[in-house]
Amino acid sequence: MGEGEGRRKRRIRKRTIYGIILWVMLLSFLMIGFLLLFQVRKIEIRGNEYLSSQEIADWLEEDELSTNAVYLMWKFHFTDYALLPAMEEVKVSLRSPWIVRVTVTEKRIAGYIIVEDDFVYFDKDGVVLARTREWWDDILCIEGLSVDQVTLYEELPVSEQNKEAFTYLLDMNMLLKKYELNPERIVCQGSVIHLYIGNKCIILGDDDPRERIAQIPPILEKLGEQAGTLHLENYGGGNTTTRFEKDVFPPDPASSEDGGQEDGNQEDGDGSEDVQDGEDAENGEGEEGQEDGEGE
């Protein structure tokens, strides 16, 4: 091999090395530019009501690579990720290369109870979603439930005597909306459920209330402005008779604890009437009712 051939090969090796160095430098600059351009500088959080924005931001940035917007887009579109217990769904999008938008759908709150002056909110599965001193509007308060220690994101530990009623209550929310019923109060007395709608108390009993709830709207329409207690606990299984006690109410557990209204049944002897079932009531068929004279 001649001297000229050797010099030519050395030049080729140098050019190859320089080319590799240039490519490495170019890729490095591109990588740095990519990281800087898509570095998350702002997180916009929408849709949250009881989850704090800080909780959501901490969850979003739980691993080291989460500072990069492209990584976040890949993670939340192509991998299985764990939601926070109070989340139903999350959508992650980019407003710009450095601004990430997070749209949260929280689990729906089914009701709340009061524990040591705190409002404890739970979902349709009985899982505690929030415990706060803040009262949130348009959520039903469930009274009369006895619970042990409450733990966030765990099932509400209701007592054995309330367990059956609580199971029905969790399914009742959709039924009440279906029949456009808006009770001011829902009270559990052991396993028996009481609904308070306007000036009436409706006793649903301790069995599955679905069939009974369907009868409430037409019966309320028939009773009009009369105040009192509507007994539905025996409705169903072929029994279509319900009973209404005018101006008579069951003892209020809250009032009884304070030594308050102890005369809830003092008007028991004033009279009660049998009210036809919901279908007949809606059609105006049958007798208006029979005065009992002796009450319940």
PDB file of C-alpha atoms in Angstrom:
ATOM      1  CA  MET A   1       0.000   0.000   0.000  1.00  0.00           C
ATOM      2  CA  GLY A   2       1.491   3.323  -1.093  1.00  0.00           C
ATOM      3  CA  GLU A   3       1.905   6.473   0.991  1.00  0.00           C
ATOM      4  CA  GLY A   4      -0.887   8.258  -0.933  1.00  0.00           C
ATOM      5  CA  GLU A   5      -3.327   5.464  -0.237  1.00  0.00           C
ATOM      6  CA  GLY A   6      -2.524   5.642   3.489  1.00  0.00           C
ATOM      7  CA  ARG A   7      -3.096   9.402   3.601  1.00  0.00           C
ATOM      8  CA  ARG A   8      -6.437   8.948   1.819  1.00  0.00           C
ATOM      9  CA  LYS A   9      -7.606   6.387   4.349  1.00  0.00           C
ATOM     10  CA  ARG A  10      -6.549   8.615   7.263  1.00  0.00           C
ATOM     11  CA  ARG A  11      -8.553  11.486   5.771  1.00  0.00           C
ATOM     12  CA  ILE A  12     -11.612   9.224   5.426  1.00  0.00           C
ATOM     13  CA  ARG A  13     -11.282   8.149   9.094  1.00  0.00           C
ATOM     14  CA  LYS A  14     -11.002  11.777  10.224  1.00  0.00           C
ATOM     15  CA  ARG A  15     -14.043  12.776   8.187  1.00  0.00           C
ATOM     16  CA  THR A  16     -15.995   9.848   9.630  1.00  0.00           C
ATOM     17  CA  ILE A  17     -15.048  10.823  13.180  1.00  0.00           C
ATOM     18  CA  TYR A  18     -15.909  14.473  12.534  1.00  0.00           C
ATOM     19  CA  GLY A  19     -19.206  13.400  11.003  1.00  0.00           C
ATOM     20  CA  ILE A  20     -20.065  11.276  14.025  1.00  0.00           C
ATOM     21  CA  ILE A  21     -19.140  14.125  16.371  1.00  0.00           C
ATOM     22  CA  LEU A  22     -21.295  16.549  14.388  1.00  0.00           C
ATOM     23  CA  TRP A  23     -24.247  14.144  14.451  1.00  0.00           C
ATOM     24  CA  VAL A  24     -23.867  13.616  18.200  1.00  0.00           C
ATOM     25  CA  MET A  25     -23.730  17.367  18.762  1.00  0.00           C
ATOM     26  CA  LEU A  26     -26.763  17.922  16.507  1.00  0.00           C
ATOM     27  CA  LEU A  27     -28.771  15.208  18.291  1.00  0.00           C
ATOM     28  CA  SER A  28     -27.718  16.654  21.649  1.00  0.00           C
ATOM     29  CA  PHE A  29     -28.873  20.129  20.639  1.00  0.00           C
ATOM     30  CA  LEU A  30     -32.134  18.682  19.332  1.00  0.00           C
ATOM     31  CA  MET A  31     -32.643  16.742  22.558  1.00  0.00           C
ATOM     32  CA  ILE A  32     -31.923  19.781  24.700  1.00  0.00           C
ATOM     33  CA  GLY A  33     -34.254  21.875  22.569  1.00  0.00           C
ATOM     34  CA  PHE A  34     -36.928  19.198  22.803  1.00  0.00           C
ATOM     35  CA  LEU A  35     -36.613  18.998  26.574  1.00  0.00           C
ATOM     36  CA  LEU A  36     -36.676  22.769  26.960  1.00  0.00           C
ATOM     37  CA  LEU A  37     -39.546  23.288  24.528  1.00  0.00           C
ATOM     38  CA  PHE A  38     -41.759  20.571  26.038  1.00  0.00           C
ATOM     39  CA  GLN A  39     -40.837  21.207  29.643  1.00  0.00           C
ATOM     40  CA  VAL A  40     -44.055  21.543  31.667  1.00  0.00           C
ATOM     41  CA  ARG A  41     -44.261  25.087  33.000  1.00  0.00           C
ATOM     42  CA  LYS A  42     -47.977  25.274  33.772  1.00  0.00           C
ATOM     43  CA  ILE A  43     -50.745  22.785  34.603  1.00  0.00           C
ATOM     44  CA  GLU A  44     -54.362  23.825  34.062  1.00  0.00           C
ATOM     45  CA  ILE A  45     -56.809  21.713  36.076  1.00  0.00           C
ATOM     46  CA  ARG A  46     -60.530  21.694  35.334  1.00  0.00           C
ATOM     47  CA  GLY A  47     -63.613  19.827  36.534  1.00  0.00           C
ATOM     48  CA  ASN A  48     -62.544  19.212  40.126  1.00  0.00           C
ATOM     49  CA  GLU A  49     -64.913  20.145  42.932  1.00  0.00           C
ATOM     50  CA  TYR A  50     -63.788  18.320  46.039  1.00  0.00           C
ATOM     51  CA  LEU A  51     -60.345  17.103  44.947  1.00  0.00           C
ATOM     52  CA  SER A  52     -57.847  19.920  45.424  1.00  0.00           C
ATOM     53  CA  SER A  53     -55.822  21.139  42.448  1.00  0.00           C
ATOM     54  CA  GLN A  54     -52.658  20.437  44.437  1.00  0.00           C
ATOM     55  CA  GLU A  55     -53.667  16.785  44.926  1.00  0.00           C
ATOM     56  CA  ILE A  56     -54.217  16.408  41.193  1.00  0.00           C
ATOM     57  CA  ALA A  57     -50.959  18.179  40.283  1.00  0.00           C
ATOM     58  CA  ASP A  58     -48.979  15.968  42.693  1.00  0.00           C
ATOM     59  CA  TRP A  59     -50.611  12.886  41.178  1.00  0.00           C
ATOM     60  CA  LEU A  60     -49.815  14.073  37.634  1.00  0.00           C
ATOM     61  CA  GLU A  61     -46.151  14.631  38.462  1.00  0.00           C
ATOM     62  CA  GLU A  62     -45.633  11.499  40.519  1.00  0.00           C
ATOM     63  CA  ASP A  63     -42.672  10.188  38.464  1.00  0.00           C
ATOM     64  CA  GLU A  64     -39.486  11.955  37.385  1.00  0.00           C
ATOM     65  CA  LEU A  65     -40.258  12.150  33.653  1.00  0.00           C
ATOM     66  CA  SER A  66     -43.546  13.931  34.261  1.00  0.00           C
ATOM     67  CA  THR A  67     -41.847  17.293  33.802  1.00  0.00           C
ATOM     68  CA  ASN A  68     -41.979  16.616  30.036  1.00  0.00           C
ATOM     69  CA  ALA A  69     -45.266  17.290  28.252  1.00  0.00           C
ATOM     70  CA  VAL A  70     -44.671  14.709  25.504  1.00  0.00           C
ATOM     71  CA  TYR A  71     -44.031  12.028  28.114  1.00  0.00           C
ATOM     72  CA  LEU A  72     -47.288  12.950  29.862  1.00  0.00           C
ATOM     73  CA  MET A  73     -49.210  12.701  26.602  1.00  0.00           C
ATOM     74  CA  TRP A  74     -47.721   9.254  25.957  1.00  0.00           C
ATOM     75  CA  LYS A  75     -48.363   8.088  29.516  1.00  0.00           C
ATOM     76  CA  PHE A  76     -52.013   9.160  29.649  1.00  0.00           C
ATOM     77  CA  HIS A  77     -52.907   8.018  26.139  1.00  0.00           C
ATOM     78  CA  PHE A  78     -50.972   4.758  25.668  1.00  0.00           C
ATOM     79  CA  THR A  79     -50.362   3.245  29.111  1.00  0.00           C
ATOM     80  CA  ASP A  80     -52.463   1.932  31.991  1.00  0.00           C
ATOM     81  CA  TYR A  81     -52.246   4.427  34.820  1.00  0.00           C
ATOM     82  CA  ALA A  82     -53.854   4.443  38.254  1.00  0.00           C
ATOM     83  CA  LEU A  83     -56.480   7.078  39.010  1.00  0.00           C
ATOM     84  CA  LEU A  84     -56.903   8.668  42.392  1.00  0.00           C
ATOM     85  CA  PRO A  85     -59.686   6.898  44.334  1.00  0.00           C
ATOM     86  CA  ALA A  86     -62.045   9.881  43.931  1.00  0.00           C
ATOM     87  CA  MET A  87     -61.572  10.072  40.145  1.00  0.00           C
ATOM     88  CA  GLU A  88     -63.954   8.615  37.584  1.00  0.00           C
ATOM     89  CA  GLU A  89     -62.020   9.731  34.480  1.00  0.00           C
ATOM     90  CA  VAL A  90     -59.139  12.018  33.461  1.00  0.00           C
ATOM     91  CA  LYS A  91     -58.281  13.583  30.101  1.00  0.00           C
ATOM     92  CA  VAL A  92     -54.841  15.119  29.499  1.00  0.00           C
ATOM     93  CA  SER A  93     -54.169  17.460  26.576  1.00  0.00           C
ATOM     94  CA  LEU A  94     -51.683  20.156  25.520  1.00  0.00           C
ATOM     95  CA  ARG A  95     -52.628  23.808  25.204  1.00  0.00           C
ATOM     96  CA  SER A  96     -49.108  24.575  24.057  1.00  0.00           C
ATOM     97  CA  PRO A  97     -45.827  22.636  24.188  1.00  0.00           C
ATOM     98  CA  TRP A  98     -45.344  23.751  27.800  1.00  0.00           C
ATOM     99  CA  ILE A  99     -48.930  24.029  29.105  1.00  0.00           C
ATOM    100  CA  VAL A 100     -50.754  20.830  30.104  1.00  0.00           C
ATOM    101  CA  ARG A 101     -54.518  20.795  30.608  1.00  0.00           C
ATOM    102  CA  VAL A 102     -56.057  18.161  32.907  1.00  0.00           C
ATOM    103  CA  THR A 103     -59.839  17.669  32.811  1.00  0.00           C
ATOM    104  CA  VAL A 104     -61.089  15.628  35.755  1.00  0.00           C
ATOM    105  CA  THR A 105     -64.376  13.794  36.172  1.00  0.00           C
ATOM    106  CA  GLU A 106     -64.849  13.039  39.851  1.00  0.00           C
ATOM    107  CA  LYS A 107     -66.927  10.226  41.259  1.00  0.00           C
ATOM    108  CA  ARG A 108     -70.455  11.380  41.957  1.00  0.00           C
ATOM    109  CA  ILE A 109     -71.362  12.029  45.573  1.00  0.00           C
ATOM    110  CA  ALA A 110     -74.439  10.059  46.677  1.00  0.00           C
ATOM    111  CA  GLY A 111     -74.901  11.691  50.085  1.00  0.00           C
ATOM    112  CA  TYR A 112     -73.259  12.739  53.302  1.00  0.00           C
ATOM    113  CA  ILE A 113     -73.403  12.181  57.034  1.00  0.00           C
ATOM    114  CA  ILE A 114     -72.211  14.400  59.863  1.00  0.00           C
ATOM    115  CA  VAL A 115     -69.420  13.015  62.048  1.00  0.00           C
ATOM    116  CA  GLU A 116     -67.971  15.156  64.849  1.00  0.00           C
ATOM    117  CA  ASP A 117     -69.081  18.386  63.146  1.00  0.00           C
ATOM    118  CA  ASP A 118     -67.475  17.265  59.857  1.00  0.00           C
ATOM    119  CA  PHE A 119     -69.373  16.589  56.646  1.00  0.00           C
ATOM    120  CA  VAL A 120     -68.436  13.129  55.376  1.00  0.00           C
ATOM    121  CA  TYR A 121     -69.317  12.686  51.686  1.00  0.00           C
ATOM    122  CA  PHE A 122     -69.544   9.255  50.050  1.00  0.00           C
ATOM    123  CA  ASP A 123     -70.232   7.813  46.580  1.00  0.00           C
ATOM    124  CA  LYS A 124     -72.781   5.250  45.338  1.00  0.00           C
ATOM    125  CA  ASP A 125     -70.537   2.428  46.561  1.00  0.00           C
ATOM    126  CA  GLY A 126     -70.348   3.867  50.074  1.00  0.00           C
ATOM    127  CA  VAL A 127     -66.702   4.922  49.678  1.00  0.00           C
ATOM    128  CA  VAL A 128     -65.727   8.084  51.561  1.00  0.00           C
ATOM    129  CA  LEU A 129     -64.688  10.765  49.049  1.00  0.00           C
ATOM    130  CA  ALA A 130     -64.211  13.755  51.316  1.00  0.00           C
ATOM    131  CA  ARG A 131     -64.307  14.831  54.940  1.00  0.00           C
ATOM    132  CA  THR A 132     -64.536  18.566  55.437  1.00  0.00           C
ATOM    133  CA  ARG A 133     -66.085  21.338  57.498  1.00  0.00           C
ATOM    134  CA  GLU A 134     -67.547  22.734  54.267  1.00  0.00           C
ATOM    135  CA  TRP A 135     -71.198  22.065  53.425  1.00  0.00           C
ATOM    136  CA  TRP A 136     -71.877  21.420  49.743  1.00  0.00           C
ATOM    137  CA  ASP A 137     -75.294  22.275  48.345  1.00  0.00           C
ATOM    138  CA  ASP A 138     -77.687  19.874  46.575  1.00  0.00           C
ATOM    139  CA  ILE A 139     -76.392  16.749  48.320  1.00  0.00           C
ATOM    140  CA  LEU A 140     -78.655  14.635  50.509  1.00  0.00           C
ATOM    141  CA  CYS A 141     -77.922  14.304  54.191  1.00  0.00           C
ATOM    142  CA  ILE A 142     -78.462  10.785  55.541  1.00  0.00           C
ATOM    143  CA  GLU A 143     -79.464  10.946  59.195  1.00  0.00           C
ATOM    144  CA  GLY A 144     -79.494   8.193  61.775  1.00  0.00           C
ATOM    145  CA  LEU A 145     -76.492   6.212  60.521  1.00  0.00           C
ATOM    146  CA  SER A 146     -74.138   4.983  63.216  1.00  0.00           C
ATOM    147  CA  VAL A 147     -70.530   4.732  61.993  1.00  0.00           C
ATOM    148  CA  ASP A 148     -67.168   3.803  63.450  1.00  0.00           C
ATOM    149  CA  GLN A 149     -63.928   5.540  62.529  1.00  0.00           C
ATOM    150  CA  VAL A 150     -64.118   7.153  59.087  1.00  0.00           C
ATOM    151  CA  THR A 151     -61.163   6.713  56.708  1.00  0.00           C
ATOM    152  CA  LEU A 152     -60.827   8.673  53.468  1.00  0.00           C
ATOM    153  CA  TYR A 153     -61.258   6.576  50.289  1.00  0.00           C
ATOM    154  CA  GLU A 154     -62.467   3.552  52.233  1.00  0.00           C
ATOM    155  CA  GLU A 155     -65.994   2.195  52.618  1.00  0.00           C
ATOM    156  CA  LEU A 156     -68.118   3.956  55.207  1.00  0.00           C
ATOM    157  CA  PRO A 157     -68.127   1.675  58.275  1.00  0.00           C
ATOM    158  CA  VAL A 158     -71.844   1.734  59.127  1.00  0.00           C
ATOM    159  CA  SER A 159     -73.108  -0.260  62.082  1.00  0.00           C
ATOM    160  CA  GLU A 160     -74.682  -3.685  61.641  1.00  0.00           C
ATOM    161  CA  GLN A 161     -78.180  -2.366  62.392  1.00  0.00           C
ATOM    162  CA  ASN A 162     -77.874   0.219  59.585  1.00  0.00           C
ATOM    163  CA  LYS A 163     -76.084  -1.953  57.029  1.00  0.00           C
ATOM    164  CA  GLU A 164     -79.157  -3.210  55.148  1.00  0.00           C
ATOM    165  CA  ALA A 165     -80.759   0.246  54.994  1.00  0.00           C
ATOM    166  CA  PHE A 166     -77.479   1.786  53.835  1.00  0.00           C
ATOM    167  CA  THR A 167     -77.241  -0.756  51.007  1.00  0.00           C
ATOM    168  CA  TYR A 168     -80.667   0.317  49.746  1.00  0.00           C
ATOM    169  CA  LEU A 169     -79.829   3.995  50.173  1.00  0.00           C
ATOM    170  CA  LEU A 170     -76.847   3.696  47.853  1.00  0.00           C
ATOM    171  CA  ASP A 171     -79.147   2.472  45.073  1.00  0.00           C
ATOM    172  CA  MET A 172     -81.943   4.919  45.880  1.00  0.00           C
ATOM    173  CA  ASN A 173     -80.382   8.097  44.514  1.00  0.00           C
ATOM    174  CA  MET A 174     -81.076   7.282  40.864  1.00  0.00           C
ATOM    175  CA  LEU A 175     -84.602   6.133  41.686  1.00  0.00           C
ATOM    176  CA  LEU A 176     -85.432   9.414  43.397  1.00  0.00           C
ATOM    177  CA  LYS A 177     -84.189  11.333  40.359  1.00  0.00           C
ATOM    178  CA  LYS A 178     -86.095   9.047  38.011  1.00  0.00           C
ATOM    179  CA  TYR A 179     -89.394   9.833  39.741  1.00  0.00           C
ATOM    180  CA  GLU A 180     -88.447  13.496  40.304  1.00  0.00           C
ATOM    181  CA  LEU A 181     -88.579  13.205  44.087  1.00  0.00           C
ATOM    182  CA  ASN A 182     -86.546  15.655  46.152  1.00  0.00           C
ATOM    183  CA  PRO A 183     -86.680  14.702  49.823  1.00  0.00           C
ATOM    184  CA  GLU A 184     -85.500  17.324  52.280  1.00  0.00           C
ATOM    185  CA  ARG A 185     -84.358  14.580  54.655  1.00  0.00           C
ATOM    186  CA  ILE A 186     -83.599  10.859  54.611  1.00  0.00           C
ATOM    187  CA  VAL A 187     -83.587   9.253  58.046  1.00  0.00           C
ATOM    188  CA  CYS A 188     -82.548   5.709  58.967  1.00  0.00           C
ATOM    189  CA  GLN A 189     -84.114   4.244  62.086  1.00  0.00           C
ATOM    190  CA  GLY A 190     -82.231   0.997  62.352  1.00  0.00           C
ATOM    191  CA  SER A 191     -82.979  -0.752  59.066  1.00  0.00           C
ATOM    192  CA  VAL A 192     -86.115   1.315  58.312  1.00  0.00           C
ATOM    193  CA  ILE A 193     -85.881   4.249  55.869  1.00  0.00           C
ATOM    194  CA  HIS A 194     -87.937   7.436  56.249  1.00  0.00           C
ATOM    195  CA  LEU A 195     -88.207  10.067  53.518  1.00  0.00           C
ATOM    196  CA  TYR A 196     -89.343  13.596  54.352  1.00  0.00           C
ATOM    197  CA  ILE A 197     -90.892  15.356  51.374  1.00  0.00           C
ATOM    198  CA  GLY A 198     -92.626  18.650  52.051  1.00  0.00           C
ATOM    199  CA  ASN A 199     -95.017  18.209  54.976  1.00  0.00           C
ATOM    200  CA  LYS A 200     -95.080  14.410  54.742  1.00  0.00           C
ATOM    201  CA  CYS A 201     -92.996  11.592  56.168  1.00  0.00           C
ATOM    202  CA  ILE A 202     -92.884   8.476  53.982  1.00  0.00           C
ATOM    203  CA  ILE A 203     -91.934   5.233  55.686  1.00  0.00           C
ATOM    204  CA  LEU A 204     -90.425   2.809  53.177  1.00  0.00           C
ATOM    205  CA  GLY A 205     -89.713  -0.016  55.600  1.00  0.00           C
ATOM    206  CA  ASP A 206     -86.670  -2.269  55.621  1.00  0.00           C
ATOM    207  CA  ASP A 207     -87.033  -4.145  52.326  1.00  0.00           C
ATOM    208  CA  ASP A 208     -86.023  -3.232  48.767  1.00  0.00           C
ATOM    209  CA  PRO A 209     -87.769   0.141  48.240  1.00  0.00           C
ATOM    210  CA  ARG A 210     -87.806   0.252  44.426  1.00  0.00           C
ATOM    211  CA  GLU A 211     -91.408  -0.829  43.949  1.00  0.00           C
ATOM    212  CA  ARG A 212     -92.564   1.449  46.756  1.00  0.00           C
ATOM    213  CA  ILE A 213     -90.769   4.548  45.497  1.00  0.00           C
ATOM    214  CA  ALA A 214     -92.611   4.208  42.161  1.00  0.00           C
ATOM    215  CA  GLN A 215     -95.912   4.663  44.041  1.00  0.00           C
ATOM    216  CA  ILE A 216     -94.935   7.881  45.821  1.00  0.00           C
ATOM    217  CA  PRO A 217     -95.592  10.536  43.099  1.00  0.00           C
ATOM    218  CA  PRO A 218     -99.242   9.619  42.348  1.00  0.00           C
ATOM    219  CA  ILE A 219    -100.052   9.153  46.044  1.00  0.00           C
ATOM    220  CA  LEU A 220     -98.554  12.542  46.920  1.00  0.00           C
ATOM    221  CA  GLU A 221    -100.619  14.104  44.147  1.00  0.00           C
ATOM    222  CA  LYS A 222    -103.762  12.516  45.581  1.00  0.00           C
ATOM    223  CA  LEU A 223    -103.004  13.641  49.148  1.00  0.00           C
ATOM    224  CA  GLY A 224    -102.395  17.230  48.092  1.00  0.00           C
ATOM    225  CA  GLU A 225    -101.451  19.583  50.935  1.00  0.00           C
ATOM    226  CA  GLN A 226    -102.391  17.185  53.741  1.00  0.00           C
ATOM    227  CA  ALA A 227     -99.612  16.735  56.293  1.00  0.00           C
ATOM    228  CA  GLY A 228     -98.818  13.452  57.967  1.00  0.00           C
ATOM    229  CA  THR A 229     -97.160  10.055  57.590  1.00  0.00           C
ATOM    230  CA  LEU A 230     -97.517   7.801  54.572  1.00  0.00           C
ATOM    231  CA  HIS A 231     -96.936   4.112  55.353  1.00  0.00           C
ATOM    232  CA  LEU A 232     -95.497   2.096  52.466  1.00  0.00           C
ATOM    233  CA  GLU A 233     -93.661  -0.508  54.501  1.00  0.00           C
ATOM    234  CA  ASN A 234     -96.240  -3.216  53.747  1.00  0.00           C
ATOM    235  CA  TYR A 235     -96.687  -2.372  50.066  1.00  0.00           C
ATOM    236  CA  GLY A 236     -95.720  -5.075  47.578  1.00  0.00           C
ATOM    237  CA  GLY A 237     -96.048  -8.808  47.253  1.00  0.00           C
ATOM    238  CA  GLY A 238     -99.664  -8.474  46.120  1.00  0.00           C
ATOM    239  CA  ASN A 239    -100.547  -5.948  48.838  1.00  0.00           C
ATOM    240  CA  THR A 240    -101.494  -2.666  47.130  1.00  0.00           C
ATOM    241  CA  THR A 241    -102.930  -0.849  50.163  1.00  0.00           C
ATOM    242  CA  THR A 242    -101.020   1.986  51.775  1.00  0.00           C
ATOM    243  CA  ARG A 243    -101.980   3.939  54.857  1.00  0.00           C
ATOM    244  CA  PHE A 244    -101.825   7.676  55.562  1.00  0.00           C
ATOM    245  CA  GLU A 245    -101.922   9.129  59.080  1.00  0.00           C
ATOM    246  CA  LYS A 246    -103.011  12.723  58.868  1.00  0.00           C
ATOM    247  CA  ASP A 247    -101.110  15.191  61.092  1.00  0.00           C
ATOM    248  CA  VAL A 248     -99.167  12.329  62.706  1.00  0.00           C
ATOM    249  CA  PHE A 249     -95.398  11.979  62.491  1.00  0.00           C
ATOM    250  CA  PRO A 250     -92.945   9.405  63.870  1.00  0.00           C
ATOM    251  CA  PRO A 251     -90.580  10.564  66.607  1.00  0.00           C
ATOM    252  CA  ASP A 252     -87.619  12.446  65.162  1.00  0.00           C
ATOM    253  CA  PRO A 253     -84.346  10.749  66.239  1.00  0.00           C
ATOM    254  CA  ALA A 254     -82.507  14.077  66.324  1.00  0.00           C
ATOM    255  CA  SER A 255     -85.209  15.708  68.443  1.00  0.00           C
ATOM    256  CA  SER A 256     -85.447  12.724  70.757  1.00  0.00           C
ATOM    257  CA  GLU A 257     -81.748  12.963  71.514  1.00  0.00           C
ATOM    258  CA  ASP A 258     -82.254  16.540  72.631  1.00  0.00           C
ATOM    259  CA  GLY A 259     -85.383  15.749  74.625  1.00  0.00           C
ATOM    260  CA  GLY A 260     -87.385  17.632  71.995  1.00  0.00           C
ATOM    261  CA  GLN A 261     -90.484  16.543  70.141  1.00  0.00           C
ATOM    262  CA  GLU A 262     -91.706  13.653  72.239  1.00  0.00           C
ATOM    263  CA  ASP A 263     -95.308  14.094  71.190  1.00  0.00           C
ATOM    264  CA  GLY A 264     -94.822  12.819  67.631  1.00  0.00           C
ATOM    265  CA  ASN A 265     -97.484  10.130  68.021  1.00  0.00           C
ATOM    266  CA  GLN A 266     -99.824  11.863  70.427  1.00  0.00           C
ATOM    267  CA  GLU A 267    -102.305  12.435  67.615  1.00  0.00           C
ATOM    268  CA  ASP A 268    -102.327   8.733  66.764  1.00  0.00           C
ATOM    269  CA  GLY A 269    -105.936   8.414  67.705  1.00  0.00           C
ATOM    270  CA  ASP A 270    -107.095  11.237  65.486  1.00  0.00           C
ATOM    271  CA  GLY A 271    -107.402   8.970  62.522  1.00  0.00           C
ATOM    272  CA  SER A 272    -105.716   7.373  59.569  1.00  0.00           C
ATOM    273  CA  GLU A 273    -106.882   6.520  56.112  1.00  0.00           C
ATOM    274  CA  ASP A 274    -106.114   3.772  53.641  1.00  0.00           C
ATOM    275  CA  VAL A 275    -104.850   5.181  50.381  1.00  0.00           C
ATOM    276  CA  GLN A 276    -105.142   3.219  47.180  1.00  0.00           C
ATOM    277  CA  ASP A 277    -101.987   2.165  45.378  1.00  0.00           C
ATOM    278  CA  GLY A 278    -100.167   4.530  43.028  1.00  0.00           C
ATOM    279  CA  GLU A 279    -101.703   3.304  39.798  1.00  0.00           C
ATOM    280  CA  ASP A 280    -105.278   3.655  41.060  1.00  0.00           C
ATOM    281  CA  ALA A 281    -104.497   6.957  42.683  1.00  0.00           C
ATOM    282  CA  GLU A 282    -103.178   8.319  39.424  1.00  0.00           C
ATOM    283  CA  ASN A 283    -106.347   7.273  37.593  1.00  0.00           C
ATOM    284  CA  GLY A 284    -108.640   8.477  40.365  1.00  0.00           C
ATOM    285  CA  GLU A 285    -110.243   5.029  40.758  1.00  0.00           C
ATOM    286  CA  GLY A 286    -111.427   3.355  43.975  1.00  0.00           C
ATOM    287  CA  GLU A 287    -112.458   4.873  47.260  1.00  0.00           C
ATOM    288  CA  GLU A 288    -110.868   7.992  48.544  1.00  0.00           C
ATOM    289  CA  GLY A 289    -110.000   6.287  51.825  1.00  0.00           C
ATOM    290  CA  GLN A 290    -111.518   4.953  55.016  1.00  0.00           C
ATOM    291  CA  GLU A 291    -111.414   6.767  58.296  1.00  0.00           C
ATOM    292  CA  ASP A 292    -109.924   4.339  60.815  1.00  0.00           C
ATOM    293  CA  GLY A 293    -110.813   6.332  63.905  1.00  0.00           C
ATOM    294  CA  GLU A 294    -108.277   4.546  66.072  1.00  0.00           C
ATOM    295  CA  GLY A 295    -105.064   5.287  64.198  1.00  0.00           C
ATOM    296  CA  GLU A 296    -102.180   2.904  64.014  1.00  0.00           C
TER     297      GLU A 296
END
